[in-house]
Amino acid sequence: MKIMDIKYQKAVLDEPTIARLIELSDIWAKENITFGYRKNEKEDIHEPCFLAIKDNQIIGYAFGHYYRAKEKRGYIETGDECFDVDELFVLPECRSLGIGKRLFSLLEEEARAKVKYLSLPTGTKDYKKILHFYVEEVGMDFHSAFLMKKL
């Protein structure tokens, strides 16, 4: 797959696009790589949303939401305008080509003028990959972790 054959665009969340995003989220859910992740329903998908498209087929997506911090969390102060990355997904066979990085940068560009912080909660089962991508590849800061051991 050639990276230049992939186009990126802001999503128009019409019925066919939402149906495809639900299909992709089902693939993600079946990968079983994220604790608690389930296939999306129509109401889970919202703007802003960006798409990666190859041969007129959506192969990746990213969306998030704006919020105002209700309480102090680390260096985020009560009342700060923030943006949470809710989902970023690329088909397994299309990974490691920079698609996720580009989708993330589109969300970041969208949010930059409106918020002070961009954040990402995650329930990944592979912390090494998630830290590599979000800290080393796209420049997020590691802030905190919740560790547990089932007994």
mmCIF file of C-alpha atoms in Angstrom:
data_model
loop_
_atom_site.group_PDB
_atom_site.id
_atom_site.type_symbol
_atom_site.label_atom_id
_atom_site.label_comp_id
_atom_site.label_asym_id
_atom_site.label_seq_id
_atom_site.Cartn_x
_atom_site.Cartn_y
_atom_site.Cartn_z
ATOM 1 C CA MET A 1 0.000 0.000 0.000
ATOM 2 C CA LYS A 2 1.337 3.403 -0.966
ATOM 3 C CA ILE A 3 0.864 6.082 1.656
ATOM 4 C CA MET A 4 0.281 8.718 -1.063
ATOM 5 C CA ASP A 5 -2.770 6.773 -2.275
ATOM 6 C CA ILE A 6 -4.523 7.531 1.005
ATOM 7 C CA LYS A 7 -6.604 10.666 1.347
ATOM 8 C CA TYR A 8 -7.728 12.269 4.567
ATOM 9 C CA GLN A 9 -10.868 14.286 5.120
ATOM 10 C CA LYS A 10 -13.188 15.589 7.755
ATOM 11 C CA ALA A 11 -16.134 13.215 7.972
ATOM 12 C CA VAL A 12 -19.658 14.002 6.959
ATOM 13 C CA LEU A 13 -21.503 11.680 9.307
ATOM 14 C CA ASP A 14 -24.143 10.422 6.907
ATOM 15 C CA GLU A 15 -25.688 6.942 7.128
ATOM 16 C CA PRO A 16 -23.125 5.135 4.888
ATOM 17 C CA THR A 17 -20.187 6.685 6.751
ATOM 18 C CA ILE A 18 -21.638 5.849 10.152
ATOM 19 C CA ALA A 19 -22.341 2.281 9.004
ATOM 20 C CA ARG A 20 -18.704 1.891 7.888
ATOM 21 C CA LEU A 21 -17.377 3.341 11.164
ATOM 22 C CA ILE A 22 -19.527 0.845 13.055
ATOM 23 C CA GLU A 23 -18.071 -1.975 10.904
ATOM 24 C CA LEU A 24 -14.539 -0.799 11.695
ATOM 25 C CA SER A 25 -15.324 -0.548 15.400
ATOM 26 C CA ASP A 26 -16.557 -4.156 15.262
ATOM 27 C CA ILE A 27 -13.171 -5.205 13.830
ATOM 28 C CA TRP A 28 -11.497 -3.332 16.695
ATOM 29 C CA ALA A 29 -13.757 -4.989 19.282
ATOM 30 C CA LYS A 30 -12.976 -8.451 17.874
ATOM 31 C CA GLU A 31 -9.235 -7.754 18.093
ATOM 32 C CA ASN A 32 -9.728 -7.719 21.880
ATOM 33 C CA ILE A 33 -6.833 -5.309 22.392
ATOM 34 C CA THR A 34 -8.654 -2.721 24.514
ATOM 35 C CA PHE A 35 -10.211 -3.423 27.902
ATOM 36 C CA GLY A 36 -13.954 -2.837 27.841
ATOM 37 C CA TYR A 37 -14.130 -1.818 24.176
ATOM 38 C CA ARG A 38 -17.352 -2.693 22.411
ATOM 39 C CA LYS A 39 -18.610 -2.143 18.894
ATOM 40 C CA ASN A 40 -19.952 1.371 18.448
ATOM 41 C CA GLU A 41 -23.576 2.229 17.988
ATOM 42 C CA LYS A 42 -24.748 5.181 15.915
ATOM 43 C CA GLU A 43 -24.978 7.503 18.929
ATOM 44 C CA ASP A 44 -21.344 6.783 19.917
ATOM 45 C CA ILE A 45 -19.973 8.417 16.772
ATOM 46 C CA HIS A 46 -19.711 12.189 16.688
ATOM 47 C CA GLU A 47 -17.821 15.163 15.336
ATOM 48 C CA PRO A 48 -15.158 16.172 14.925
ATOM 49 C CA CYS A 49 -14.282 13.022 13.020
ATOM 50 C CA PHE A 50 -11.571 12.471 10.425
ATOM 51 C CA LEU A 51 -11.251 9.650 7.929
ATOM 52 C CA ALA A 52 -8.425 7.888 6.110
ATOM 53 C CA ILE A 53 -9.671 6.655 2.725
ATOM 54 C CA LYS A 54 -8.063 4.273 0.236
ATOM 55 C CA ASP A 55 -9.786 3.268 -2.992
ATOM 56 C CA ASN A 56 -13.029 4.941 -1.823
ATOM 57 C CA GLN A 57 -13.084 2.780 1.326
ATOM 58 C CA ILE A 58 -12.623 4.107 4.870
ATOM 59 C CA ILE A 59 -9.596 2.331 6.355
ATOM 60 C CA GLY A 60 -9.190 4.416 9.508
ATOM 61 C CA TYR A 61 -10.877 7.072 11.588
ATOM 62 C CA ALA A 62 -10.420 9.302 14.598
ATOM 63 C CA PHE A 63 -12.909 11.304 16.607
ATOM 64 C CA GLY A 64 -13.141 13.078 19.914
ATOM 65 C CA HIS A 65 -15.076 15.589 21.954
ATOM 66 C CA TYR A 66 -14.637 18.948 23.645
ATOM 67 C CA TYR A 67 -15.193 19.431 27.357
ATOM 68 C CA ARG A 68 -14.483 21.818 30.217
ATOM 69 C CA ALA A 69 -12.582 20.258 33.128
ATOM 70 C CA LYS A 70 -14.887 19.897 36.114
ATOM 71 C CA GLU A 71 -12.021 19.418 38.555
ATOM 72 C CA LYS A 72 -8.260 19.776 38.718
ATOM 73 C CA ARG A 73 -6.421 16.784 37.216
ATOM 74 C CA GLY A 74 -2.658 17.088 37.337
ATOM 75 C CA TYR A 75 -1.807 20.243 35.459
ATOM 76 C CA ILE A 76 -5.316 20.617 33.981
ATOM 77 C CA GLU A 77 -7.108 23.221 36.063
ATOM 78 C CA THR A 78 -10.816 23.357 36.869
ATOM 79 C CA GLY A 79 -12.535 25.125 33.973
ATOM 80 C CA ASP A 80 -9.796 24.511 31.381
ATOM 81 C CA GLU A 81 -11.087 23.850 27.860
ATOM 82 C CA CYS A 82 -9.967 20.383 26.748
ATOM 83 C CA PHE A 83 -10.375 17.854 23.960
ATOM 84 C CA ASP A 84 -10.485 14.088 24.493
ATOM 85 C CA VAL A 85 -9.489 11.752 21.690
ATOM 86 C CA ASP A 86 -12.256 9.168 21.982
ATOM 87 C CA GLU A 87 -11.176 6.761 19.263
ATOM 88 C CA LEU A 88 -8.393 6.370 16.748
ATOM 89 C CA PHE A 89 -8.491 3.206 14.654
ATOM 90 C CA VAL A 90 -6.684 1.949 11.567
ATOM 91 C CA LEU A 91 -7.331 -1.436 9.961
ATOM 92 C CA PRO A 92 -4.675 -3.922 11.119
ATOM 93 C CA GLU A 93 -3.318 -4.458 7.595
ATOM 94 C CA CYS A 94 -2.882 -0.685 7.171
ATOM 95 C CA ARG A 95 -0.976 0.014 10.399
ATOM 96 C CA SER A 96 2.602 1.297 10.690
ATOM 97 C CA LEU A 97 2.232 3.482 7.595
ATOM 98 C CA GLY A 98 1.711 6.804 9.371
ATOM 99 C CA ILE A 99 -2.075 6.776 8.954
ATOM 100 C CA GLY A 100 -2.822 6.956 12.674
ATOM 101 C CA LYS A 101 -0.261 9.709 13.103
ATOM 102 C CA ARG A 102 -1.924 11.751 10.347
ATOM 103 C CA LEU A 103 -5.408 11.190 11.793
ATOM 104 C CA PHE A 104 -4.159 12.290 15.205
ATOM 105 C CA SER A 105 -2.609 15.431 13.730
ATOM 106 C CA LEU A 106 -5.923 16.323 12.069
ATOM 107 C CA LEU A 107 -7.710 16.109 15.425
ATOM 108 C CA GLU A 108 -4.930 18.141 17.009
ATOM 109 C CA GLU A 109 -5.164 20.842 14.326
ATOM 110 C CA GLU A 110 -8.945 20.958 14.761
ATOM 111 C CA ALA A 111 -8.706 21.360 18.543
ATOM 112 C CA ARG A 112 -5.649 23.635 18.760
ATOM 113 C CA ALA A 113 -7.486 26.963 18.459
ATOM 114 C CA LYS A 114 -10.263 25.963 20.853
ATOM 115 C CA VAL A 115 -8.620 24.203 23.796
ATOM 116 C CA LYS A 116 -5.682 24.298 26.146
ATOM 117 C CA TYR A 117 -5.201 20.526 26.432
ATOM 118 C CA LEU A 118 -5.694 17.439 24.301
ATOM 119 C CA SER A 119 -6.032 14.237 26.297
ATOM 120 C CA LEU A 120 -6.537 10.553 25.682
ATOM 121 C CA PRO A 121 -7.875 8.030 28.157
ATOM 122 C CA THR A 122 -7.053 4.460 27.151
ATOM 123 C CA GLY A 123 -7.775 0.930 28.259
ATOM 124 C CA THR A 124 -5.212 -0.740 26.006
ATOM 125 C CA LYS A 125 -3.924 -4.211 26.690
ATOM 126 C CA ASP A 126 -0.588 -3.328 25.037
ATOM 127 C CA TYR A 127 0.797 -0.349 26.941
ATOM 128 C CA LYS A 128 4.151 -0.506 25.122
ATOM 129 C CA LYS A 129 2.558 0.117 21.713
ATOM 130 C CA ILE A 130 0.239 2.824 23.007
ATOM 131 C CA LEU A 131 3.059 4.633 24.807
ATOM 132 C CA HIS A 132 5.297 4.360 21.754
ATOM 133 C CA PHE A 133 2.649 5.791 19.464
ATOM 134 C CA TYR A 134 1.179 8.530 21.651
ATOM 135 C CA VAL A 135 4.342 9.625 23.488
ATOM 136 C CA GLU A 136 7.130 8.966 20.986
ATOM 137 C CA GLU A 137 5.288 9.360 17.681
ATOM 138 C CA VAL A 138 2.770 12.152 18.281
ATOM 139 C CA GLY A 139 4.384 13.951 21.235
ATOM 140 C CA MET A 140 1.890 13.532 24.057
ATOM 141 C CA ASP A 141 3.180 13.648 27.639
ATOM 142 C CA PHE A 142 2.710 10.649 29.889
ATOM 143 C CA HIS A 143 0.736 11.921 32.853
ATOM 144 C CA SER A 144 -0.524 9.084 35.005
ATOM 145 C CA ALA A 145 -1.440 5.420 35.040
ATOM 146 C CA PHE A 146 -3.903 3.172 36.789
ATOM 147 C CA LEU A 147 -2.362 -0.226 37.441
ATOM 148 C CA MET A 148 -4.155 -3.269 38.797
ATOM 149 C CA LYS A 149 -3.703 -6.960 39.354
ATOM 150 C CA LYS A 150 -6.683 -9.270 39.376
ATOM 151 C CA LEU A 151 -6.607 -11.620 42.368
#
